[in-house]
Amino acid sequence: MPELLTADQMRAVERAAIDNGRVTGLDLMERAGRGVIAAMLEHWPHFAVTPGRAAVLCGPGNNGGDGFVVARLLRDRGWDVTVFAYGEVAKLPPDAAINAQGWTETAPVQPASLFTDLREECDLIVDAILGIGATRPLQGAIEATVKFLNEYKPGERKPRDRCRIVSVDLPTGLCSDSGRPLGSAVRADLTVTFHRAKPGHYLSDGPAHCGRLSVQPLGLDREPTYPHETVSATLIGEETLKRGQVPCLGKRAGGHKFSHGHAVVAAGSVGKGGAARLSARAALRIGAGLVTVAPPPAALIENAAHLDAIMLHAIRDARGLEEMLTDERIKALCLGPGLGGDRARDLVPVALAASRGTVLDADALSAFADDPQELFAMLHDRCVLTPHGGEFARLFPDIADRLDAMPARGPAFSRMDAARAAAARAGCTVLLKGPDTVVADPDGRISLNPAVYARAAPWLATAGSGDVLSGMIAGLLARGDTPHEAAATAAWLHTECALEFGPGLIAEDLPEQIPAVLRRLSANSP
Ligand SMILES: NC(=O)C1=CN([C@@H]2O[C@H](COP(=O)(O)OP(=O)(O)OC[C@H]3O[C@@H](n4cnc5c(N)ncnc54)[C@H](OP(=O)(O)O)[C@@H]3O)[C@@H](O)[C@H]2O)[C@@H](O)CC1
Ligand SMILES: [K+]
């Protein structure tokens, strides 16, 4: 499912279902526990055949309640289970208390202090200490447990990689809304969450702490009360693209090149044109009808030696660009890759005054680091800014500081919050790059491109890869996508191209994978 829900939104969905009388909290807890077992067996099928020894760590809230359900279900499957409790069992919330009582009627509960003395070899440790209710940095017994777990070596006969750590809903200590550890957080092998993934499973350090991620149903999908406004962010995927994007990626029959848009990529001085050419190639491959590279006159020959299908048009300075933009058929502009700071400061104001779809990247962002406000005053709602972390910090230093500050309490300020705040200030779409690329609009709309878990593509961290992304966005803007659609679609396709090629990738390879990815998308289209 493409929606990501914050802790508050998840609670609202659960509350609405319970208030409507369709389900009880106890039912949901039972389903959550069963989901944990199902995910565990799916990932490690041998656990179904050979039950082993498990430690289940139950916290002071409903996450702990899920833990008691898991403990019972494991024992029913023949596991030797020891439960450790964090906090007083008598003070558990009602549904958790019922499950805890069921357990204590038949088996003891060990105090948390004994867990860090654990010398037995476990096959499985279930982390049900804290879930979406973690609100402050870990301390005391919980912090000691997390440290112990993250360094756990259960004896020589059973190396660590044979003992699996499964976190229920979230690794304890990980902030559900930001993916940032509240002080410290468990590093799990598998995290099993419920109904929908939370932003923290995808953002920042979240994936490294979750290990692998499984989203288990709670039977809430048909809830008629599922409030649309609870959707905080969309995880970009084939499913979201299919809703609106794929038909647009295919070209209309009978169309001519101008009906698919003309994109212009401004290029820099002699010897600096490679980045702009990469952007231009990506814009053409993604389906813009025409693409022109616009270098200074001195760099015309250099670019001509490299380009065929892409056109060339020399522009000396801002006046040259102004004249070029009298051609109304130019639908999109890309400025920044290899442009150089001085040329960027010269060209960007004219480009923005033309009110076309405009991608600003690299030098076009850094050129305004001294006075970001000057840039913000010129931006309009057809723009996309594509900063990486460093460029973001130069344009939005106060927002970046909030991301860097150690979170004192949860929910911590997230990369989604940062991108949203930046988009509101800039008045246009902001794409904040990373393995968790966030696309934010001034109205708060967020899309997240996950290049983590099965889509991890570490080889995308290569020179020129960002230039290709800018070009892809410009190409889609030329074709008529909205800034948000263009940025979100390009971010997703960019990762798909990297996955299609695999290790050894260099930036030149990325545009060349676009046809294969588009072919696969159209083949999968209904
Ligand atoms: N919502 C749903 O749809 C469903 C939810 N389900 C499950 O419930 C979980 C949410 O339960 P929850 O709200 O009780 O929160 P949870 O994570 O157990 O923690 C709260 C407790 O921790 C405490 N505490 C907080 N920070 C702390 C710290 N640093 N160090 C120490 N203590 C700390 C906090 O204390 P307080 O801050 O109140 O003093 C409170 O006692 C959810 O993750 C999922 O597993 C499923 O059963 C099915 C459907
Ligand atoms: K947990």
XYZ file of C-alpha atoms and ligand atoms in Angstrom:
576
model
C 0.000 0.000 0.000
C 1.407 3.356 -0.952
C 0.312 5.451 2.024
C 2.648 6.057 4.930
C 0.965 6.865 8.231
C 2.462 8.764 11.150
C 1.933 7.453 14.681
C -0.953 9.892 15.261
C -2.608 8.981 11.964
C -2.288 5.261 12.713
C -3.895 5.795 16.091
C -6.727 7.737 14.421
C -7.402 4.883 11.996
C -7.394 2.343 14.832
C -9.592 4.543 17.010
C -12.145 5.054 14.228
C -12.420 1.302 13.626
C -12.855 0.578 17.336
C -15.361 3.408 17.835
C -17.441 2.065 14.950
C -17.704 -1.236 16.765
C -16.244 -3.238 13.905
C -13.269 -4.424 15.860
C -11.903 -4.336 19.390
C -8.446 -3.315 20.532
C -7.959 -6.876 21.675
C -8.788 -8.184 18.168
C -6.219 -5.822 16.664
C -3.573 -6.920 19.153
C -4.253 -10.572 18.333
C -4.003 -9.820 14.581
C -0.761 -7.928 15.180
C 0.736 -10.883 17.054
C -0.347 -13.305 14.320
C 1.147 -10.967 11.735
C 4.497 -11.124 13.523
C 4.460 -14.929 13.442
C 3.408 -14.993 9.773
C 6.202 -12.597 8.758
C 8.773 -14.472 10.812
C 7.880 -17.799 9.186
C 7.863 -16.233 5.740
C 11.409 -14.944 6.243
C 12.777 -17.982 8.086
C 10.674 -21.012 7.084
C 12.911 -23.361 9.123
C 11.393 -21.859 12.288
C 8.133 -23.621 11.353
C 9.843 -27.006 11.294
C 12.257 -26.639 14.179
C 11.014 -24.441 16.993
C 13.811 -23.194 19.235
C 14.391 -20.962 22.212
C 12.954 -17.440 22.212
C 13.180 -14.412 24.481
C 10.257 -11.994 24.194
C 10.874 -8.518 25.596
C 7.606 -6.808 26.540
C 7.434 -3.057 27.162
C 5.052 -0.916 29.259
C 2.458 -0.178 26.536
C 0.502 -1.920 23.800
C 3.690 -2.831 21.942
C 4.384 -4.989 25.001
C 0.826 -6.332 24.650
C 1.640 -7.496 21.127
C 4.711 -9.167 22.656
C 2.586 -11.234 25.049
C 0.471 -12.423 22.085
C 3.618 -13.375 20.165
C 4.961 -15.230 23.237
C 1.771 -17.288 23.506
C 1.648 -18.062 19.771
C 5.310 -19.127 19.768
C 4.757 -21.400 22.749
C 1.703 -22.913 20.992
C 4.067 -23.743 18.122
C 6.430 -25.610 20.456
C 8.939 -22.864 21.247
C 10.699 -22.601 24.608
C 9.746 -19.004 25.486
C 10.963 -16.680 28.237
C 9.196 -13.338 28.668
C 11.002 -10.331 30.147
C 8.900 -7.343 31.241
C 9.945 -3.694 31.133
C 7.844 -1.842 33.687
C 5.156 -3.201 35.982
C 2.800 -5.707 34.399
C 0.056 -4.408 36.721
C 0.273 -0.987 35.046
C -0.115 -2.164 31.448
C -2.967 -0.612 29.397
C -6.157 -2.755 29.364
C -5.678 -4.917 26.222
C -2.008 -5.511 26.973
C -2.932 -6.364 30.591
C -5.386 -9.047 29.411
C -2.696 -10.719 27.281
C -0.131 -10.378 30.066
C -2.530 -11.973 32.518
C -3.137 -14.868 30.144
C 0.592 -15.458 30.073
C 1.225 -15.139 33.814
C -1.478 -17.684 34.569
C 0.694 -20.350 32.982
C 4.276 -19.092 33.042
C 6.446 -16.588 34.890
C 7.518 -13.173 33.655
C 11.152 -12.310 34.263
C 12.269 -8.807 35.260
C 14.067 -6.806 32.575
C 17.256 -6.734 34.662
C 17.695 -10.471 34.082
C 17.701 -10.144 30.301
C 21.074 -8.426 30.138
C 22.447 -11.364 32.160
C 21.092 -13.748 29.530
C 23.578 -16.507 28.943
C 21.317 -19.007 27.228
C 21.550 -19.198 23.494
C 18.455 -17.821 21.827
C 17.317 -18.549 18.290
C 14.937 -15.643 18.348
C 14.594 -12.424 20.319
C 11.341 -10.519 19.946
C 11.652 -6.798 20.624
C 8.219 -5.661 21.830
C 9.501 -2.982 24.209
C 8.416 0.208 22.449
C 6.560 0.861 19.191
C 4.866 3.983 17.933
C 4.553 5.244 21.518
C 8.283 5.925 22.004
C 8.368 9.575 22.971
C 11.733 10.239 24.650
C 15.339 9.086 24.486
C 15.940 5.641 25.938
C 17.322 5.358 29.443
C 17.928 2.814 32.184
C 16.973 -0.816 31.617
C 15.639 -0.208 28.092
C 18.788 1.586 26.965
C 20.963 -1.152 28.526
C 18.899 -3.798 26.732
C 19.251 -2.068 23.367
C 23.025 -1.867 23.800
C 23.132 -5.527 24.854
C 20.962 -6.577 21.905
C 22.978 -4.633 19.375
C 26.142 -6.343 20.614
C 24.553 -9.720 21.384
C 26.731 -12.727 20.680
C 24.962 -15.773 22.009
C 27.940 -18.070 22.378
C 30.357 -19.672 19.985
C 28.142 -22.529 18.960
C 25.474 -20.138 17.764
C 26.928 -17.090 16.099
C 24.937 -13.857 16.092
C 23.733 -14.368 12.571
C 21.856 -17.465 13.703
C 19.926 -15.544 16.363
C 17.248 -13.418 14.755
C 15.994 -10.204 16.277
C 12.442 -9.341 15.277
C 11.089 -5.914 16.200
C 7.366 -5.517 16.626
C 6.066 -2.459 14.753
C 9.341 -0.502 15.152
C 12.793 -1.238 16.490
C 12.646 0.042 20.061
C 13.900 3.627 20.205
C 13.320 4.407 16.522
C 11.013 7.383 15.997
C 8.069 6.258 13.870
C 7.646 9.599 12.111
C 11.280 10.390 11.306
C 13.342 7.193 11.300
C 15.728 8.834 13.735
C 16.855 6.974 16.859
C 15.758 8.599 20.105
C 19.208 8.313 21.627
C 19.717 4.702 20.637
C 17.582 2.115 18.876
C 17.514 -1.645 18.304
C 19.118 -2.973 15.129
C 16.697 -5.699 14.087
C 16.915 -8.380 11.411
C 13.231 -8.013 10.620
C 10.644 -5.403 11.580
C 6.992 -6.291 11.329
C 4.600 -3.373 11.202
C 0.859 -3.277 10.819
C -1.709 -1.946 8.324
C 0.655 0.627 6.721
C 4.357 1.367 6.921
C 5.306 4.449 8.907
C 7.618 7.181 7.562
C 10.276 6.069 10.044
C 10.581 2.689 8.324
C 11.883 4.486 5.210
C 13.465 7.742 6.331
C 16.994 8.433 7.580
C 18.406 5.588 9.711
C 15.108 3.696 9.721
C 15.988 1.011 7.153
C 19.350 0.297 8.809
C 17.568 -0.321 12.122
C 14.619 -2.248 10.683
C 16.751 -4.794 8.791
C 13.970 -6.047 6.601
C 10.402 -4.770 6.632
C 7.117 -6.626 6.545
C 3.743 -4.865 6.588
C 1.005 -7.135 7.939
C -2.733 -6.461 7.561
C -4.970 -5.686 10.520
C -8.205 -6.034 8.545
C -8.676 -2.245 8.457
C -8.508 -1.756 4.686
C -12.244 -1.734 4.144
C -12.824 0.778 6.887
C -15.295 3.248 5.337
C -14.133 5.781 7.873
C -10.574 5.641 6.598
C -10.057 9.391 6.535
C -8.342 10.659 3.410
C -6.716 13.497 5.271
C -4.811 10.983 7.389
C -2.573 10.240 4.397
C 0.660 11.993 5.195
C 2.837 10.724 2.412
C 2.776 8.454 -0.586
C 5.396 5.857 -1.209
C 6.130 6.067 -4.927
C 5.845 2.750 -6.717
C 4.473 1.096 -9.814
C 1.064 1.221 -8.191
C 1.127 5.008 -7.762
C 2.591 5.555 -11.237
C -0.056 3.369 -12.806
C -2.765 5.574 -11.368
C -1.783 8.432 -13.550
C 1.677 8.322 -14.947
C 2.209 5.333 -17.180
C -0.188 6.365 -19.930
C 1.667 9.678 -20.061
C 5.038 7.969 -20.372
C 3.912 6.320 -23.586
C 3.677 8.757 -26.502
C 0.366 9.653 -28.073
C -0.229 8.172 -31.501
C -0.270 10.836 -34.166
C 1.621 13.332 -32.023
C 4.613 15.214 -33.402
C 7.807 16.214 -31.639
C 6.508 19.560 -30.411
C 3.421 17.932 -28.945
C 5.752 16.087 -26.554
C 7.434 19.264 -25.411
C 10.729 21.032 -25.943
C 13.208 21.099 -23.038
C 16.250 23.363 -22.851
C 19.262 22.540 -20.713
C 21.633 25.448 -20.059
C 25.288 24.409 -20.228
C 28.482 25.897 -18.788
C 31.836 26.930 -20.155
C 34.345 24.956 -22.256
C 35.223 21.610 -20.705
C 32.273 21.775 -18.246
C 29.516 20.609 -20.584
C 29.331 16.926 -19.594
C 26.810 17.443 -16.813
C 24.371 19.362 -19.032
C 24.728 16.750 -21.791
C 23.837 14.001 -19.292
C 20.732 15.966 -18.265
C 19.789 16.548 -21.893
C 20.133 12.879 -22.839
C 17.930 11.887 -19.886
C 15.310 14.485 -20.885
C 15.220 13.114 -24.434
C 15.147 9.459 -23.363
C 12.258 10.073 -20.974
C 10.244 11.348 -23.890
C 10.549 15.098 -24.379
C 9.939 15.687 -28.093
C 12.981 17.945 -28.512
C 15.888 18.799 -26.281
C 18.339 21.648 -26.777
C 21.610 22.189 -24.969
C 22.410 25.880 -24.585
C 26.137 26.486 -23.959
C 28.062 29.743 -24.284
C 29.316 30.301 -27.867
C 32.876 29.209 -27.007
C 31.617 25.763 -25.976
C 29.528 25.179 -29.108
C 32.156 23.075 -30.889
C 32.828 20.944 -27.821
C 29.121 20.168 -27.460
C 28.628 19.635 -31.193
C 31.280 16.954 -31.073
C 29.212 15.033 -28.530
C 25.603 15.527 -29.578
C 23.426 14.238 -32.423
C 19.735 13.924 -31.619
C 20.070 16.748 -29.125
C 20.079 20.227 -30.618
C 22.440 23.073 -29.839
C 21.779 26.747 -29.422
C 24.493 29.054 -28.105
C 23.464 31.680 -25.582
C 26.082 34.173 -24.498
C 24.228 35.589 -21.509
C 20.843 36.393 -19.968
C 19.802 38.375 -23.060
C 20.500 35.369 -25.243
C 18.319 33.204 -23.052
C 15.581 35.828 -23.061
C 15.544 35.839 -26.856
C 15.513 32.067 -27.002
C 12.552 31.931 -24.621
C 10.393 34.022 -26.938
C 9.775 30.597 -28.531
C 6.622 29.552 -26.705
C 7.144 25.935 -27.691
C 9.896 25.648 -25.083
C 8.056 24.055 -22.210
C 10.785 23.232 -19.712
C 14.186 24.444 -18.566
C 16.946 22.789 -16.625
C 19.603 24.967 -15.038
C 22.456 24.019 -12.769
C 24.412 20.970 -13.931
C 27.920 22.204 -14.835
C 26.588 25.731 -15.269
C 29.114 27.578 -13.081
C 28.161 30.047 -10.366
C 28.459 33.283 -12.378
C 26.515 32.000 -15.369
C 23.864 30.595 -13.007
C 23.395 33.990 -11.330
C 23.098 35.578 -14.762
C 20.669 33.099 -16.334
C 18.430 32.007 -13.451
C 16.456 35.299 -13.093
C 15.582 35.331 -16.821
C 14.727 31.623 -16.788
C 12.398 32.091 -13.827
C 10.763 35.180 -15.316
C 9.711 33.021 -18.288
C 7.414 30.946 -16.012
C 8.126 27.623 -17.712
C 8.531 24.298 -15.940
C 12.010 24.817 -14.443
C 14.401 22.495 -12.659
C 17.083 24.197 -10.567
C 19.940 21.984 -9.435
C 23.619 22.125 -8.433
C 25.199 25.522 -9.361
C 21.772 27.120 -9.833
C 21.137 26.467 -6.127
C 24.626 27.076 -4.735
C 24.884 30.390 -6.602
C 22.238 31.787 -4.246
C 23.716 30.444 -1.003
C 24.653 33.981 0.093
C 21.098 35.229 -0.255
C 18.572 32.414 -0.618
C 15.768 34.907 -0.155
C 16.690 36.508 -3.471
C 16.099 33.144 -5.155
C 12.883 32.404 -3.259
C 11.449 35.756 -4.355
C 11.842 34.727 -8.021
C 10.581 31.131 -7.801
C 7.108 30.156 -8.999
C 4.893 27.117 -8.743
C 6.236 25.468 -11.933
C 9.696 25.084 -10.369
C 11.418 22.062 -8.873
C 14.504 22.460 -6.674
C 16.612 19.309 -6.422
C 19.125 19.832 -3.596
C 21.276 17.131 -2.041
C 21.934 17.461 1.691
C 24.756 20.002 1.291
C 22.865 22.233 -1.138
C 19.794 21.996 1.086
C 21.809 23.187 4.098
C 23.147 26.146 2.091
C 19.645 27.299 1.054
C 17.757 26.354 4.222
C 20.377 26.459 7.007
C 17.906 26.779 9.896
C 15.814 23.844 8.638
C 18.944 21.704 8.168
C 20.018 22.552 11.742
C 16.767 21.115 13.051
C 17.505 17.887 11.187
C 21.003 17.712 12.650
C 20.035 18.448 16.262
C 19.849 15.405 18.528
C 16.116 14.755 19.053
C 15.124 15.485 22.639
C 11.685 13.905 22.214
C 9.534 12.156 19.650
C 8.212 12.661 17.100
C 11.552 14.004 15.922
C 11.871 16.521 13.088
C 12.053 14.410 9.924
C 13.370 14.746 6.380
C 9.695 14.909 5.357
C 9.175 17.837 7.752
C 12.322 19.471 6.387
C 11.330 19.120 2.732
C 7.797 20.311 3.514
C 9.084 23.401 5.356
C 11.513 24.148 2.522
C 8.792 23.825 -0.130
C 6.525 26.178 1.827
C 9.320 28.746 2.109
C 10.441 28.443 -1.504
C 6.875 28.357 -2.848
C 7.637 25.452 -5.172
C 8.309 21.720 -5.262
C 11.448 20.605 -3.411
C 13.075 17.246 -4.040
C 15.493 16.418 -1.215
C 17.865 13.748 -2.498
C 18.969 10.634 -0.649
C 18.250 6.906 -0.431
C 14.962 8.269 0.970
C 14.307 10.986 -1.633
C 11.456 13.203 -0.478
C 9.381 15.292 -2.890
C 7.385 18.011 -1.133
C 4.945 20.646 -2.349
C 4.137 23.957 -0.635
C 0.677 22.580 0.268
C 2.308 19.779 2.287
C 1.860 16.973 -0.224
C 4.720 14.468 0.062
C 5.953 11.588 -2.097
C 8.807 9.390 -0.990
C 11.013 7.356 -3.313
C 12.451 4.448 -1.372
C 15.869 3.360 -2.641
C 16.208 1.064 0.360
C 15.444 -2.576 1.247
C 14.908 -4.485 -2.017
C 15.364 -1.238 -4.000
C 18.712 -0.291 -2.473
C 20.984 0.909 -5.274
C 24.201 2.091 -3.609
C 25.886 2.336 -7.007
C 23.659 5.363 -7.730
C 26.141 7.387 -5.663
C 28.231 8.133 -8.746
C 29.332 11.370 -10.428
C 26.665 12.782 -12.719
C 23.794 10.705 -11.366
C 22.078 13.857 -10.048
C 22.449 15.554 -13.441
C 20.539 12.669 -15.011
C 17.781 13.049 -12.427
C 17.429 16.771 -13.202
C 17.185 15.991 -16.898
C 14.527 13.359 -16.312
C 12.447 15.865 -14.356
C 12.894 18.503 -17.073
C 11.842 15.968 -19.729
C 8.667 15.117 -17.835
C 7.910 18.812 -17.239
C 8.269 19.378 -20.982
C 5.752 16.621 -21.529
C 3.233 18.381 -19.313
C 3.578 16.699 -15.936
C 3.014 18.835 -12.861
C 6.203 19.615 -10.925
C 5.288 17.104 -8.214
C 4.456 14.319 -10.694
C 7.580 15.024 -12.699
C 9.851 14.976 -9.648
C 8.247 11.909 -8.049
C 8.131 9.924 -11.299
C 11.702 10.821 -12.201
C 13.007 9.904 -8.744
C 11.383 6.482 -8.994
C 12.491 5.833 -12.591
C 16.027 6.974 -11.737
C 16.274 4.251 -9.066
C 14.670 1.697 -11.398
C 17.286 2.494 -14.049
C 20.055 1.938 -11.511
C 18.528 -1.383 -10.459
C 18.086 -2.374 -14.098
C 21.803 -1.827 -14.750
C 23.227 -2.997 -11.417
C 26.734 -2.587 -9.987
C 29.335 -0.919 -12.158
C 26.860 1.765 -13.185
C 28.123 5.167 -14.283
C 25.896 8.150 -14.980
C 26.002 7.616 -18.769
C 24.320 4.231 -18.267
C 21.262 5.660 -16.529
C 19.434 7.258 -19.506
C 20.167 4.125 -21.546
C 18.110 2.010 -19.111
C 15.015 4.195 -19.485
C 13.619 2.265 -22.508
C 13.846 -1.086 -20.715
C 12.178 0.313 -17.606
C 9.399 1.970 -19.647
C 8.893 -1.263 -21.598
C 8.485 -3.207 -18.371
C 6.082 -0.591 -17.001
C 3.865 -0.682 -20.069
C 3.937 -4.487 -20.127
C 2.741 -4.520 -16.516
C 0.067 -1.907 -17.207
C -3.508 -3.127 -17.234
N -2.318 1.753 17.020
C -2.709 0.613 16.453
O -3.386 0.639 15.491
C -2.258 -0.673 16.995
C -1.206 -0.718 17.875
N -0.687 -1.867 18.259
C 0.534 -1.871 19.031
O 0.533 -0.893 20.027
C 1.689 -0.079 19.909
C 1.416 1.289 20.399
O 1.069 1.184 21.731
P 1.242 2.414 22.710
O 0.549 3.577 22.158
O 0.818 1.951 24.047
O 2.792 2.721 22.624
P 4.079 1.839 22.962
O 4.970 1.875 21.816
O 3.722 0.526 23.533
O 4.802 2.709 24.098
C 4.049 3.398 25.077
C 4.633 3.180 26.443
O 6.030 3.399 26.420
C 6.375 4.420 27.356
N 7.521 5.116 26.814
C 7.594 5.948 25.757
N 8.876 6.319 25.517
C 9.624 5.687 26.464
C 11.006 5.654 26.756
N 11.882 6.335 26.029
N 11.420 4.914 27.766
C 10.542 4.212 28.512
N 9.221 4.200 28.291
C 8.763 4.921 27.278
C 5.142 5.219 27.526
O 5.176 5.831 28.785
P 4.693 7.354 28.952
O 5.360 8.160 27.911
O 3.228 7.295 28.782
O 5.147 7.700 30.321
C 4.072 4.134 27.447
O 3.978 3.448 28.678
C 2.063 -0.154 18.467
O 3.417 0.158 18.244
C 1.722 -1.593 18.149
O 2.790 -2.442 18.523
C -1.219 -3.150 17.844
O -1.556 -3.854 18.998
C -2.421 -3.142 16.967
C -2.975 -1.894 16.533
K 9.376 -2.786 19.245
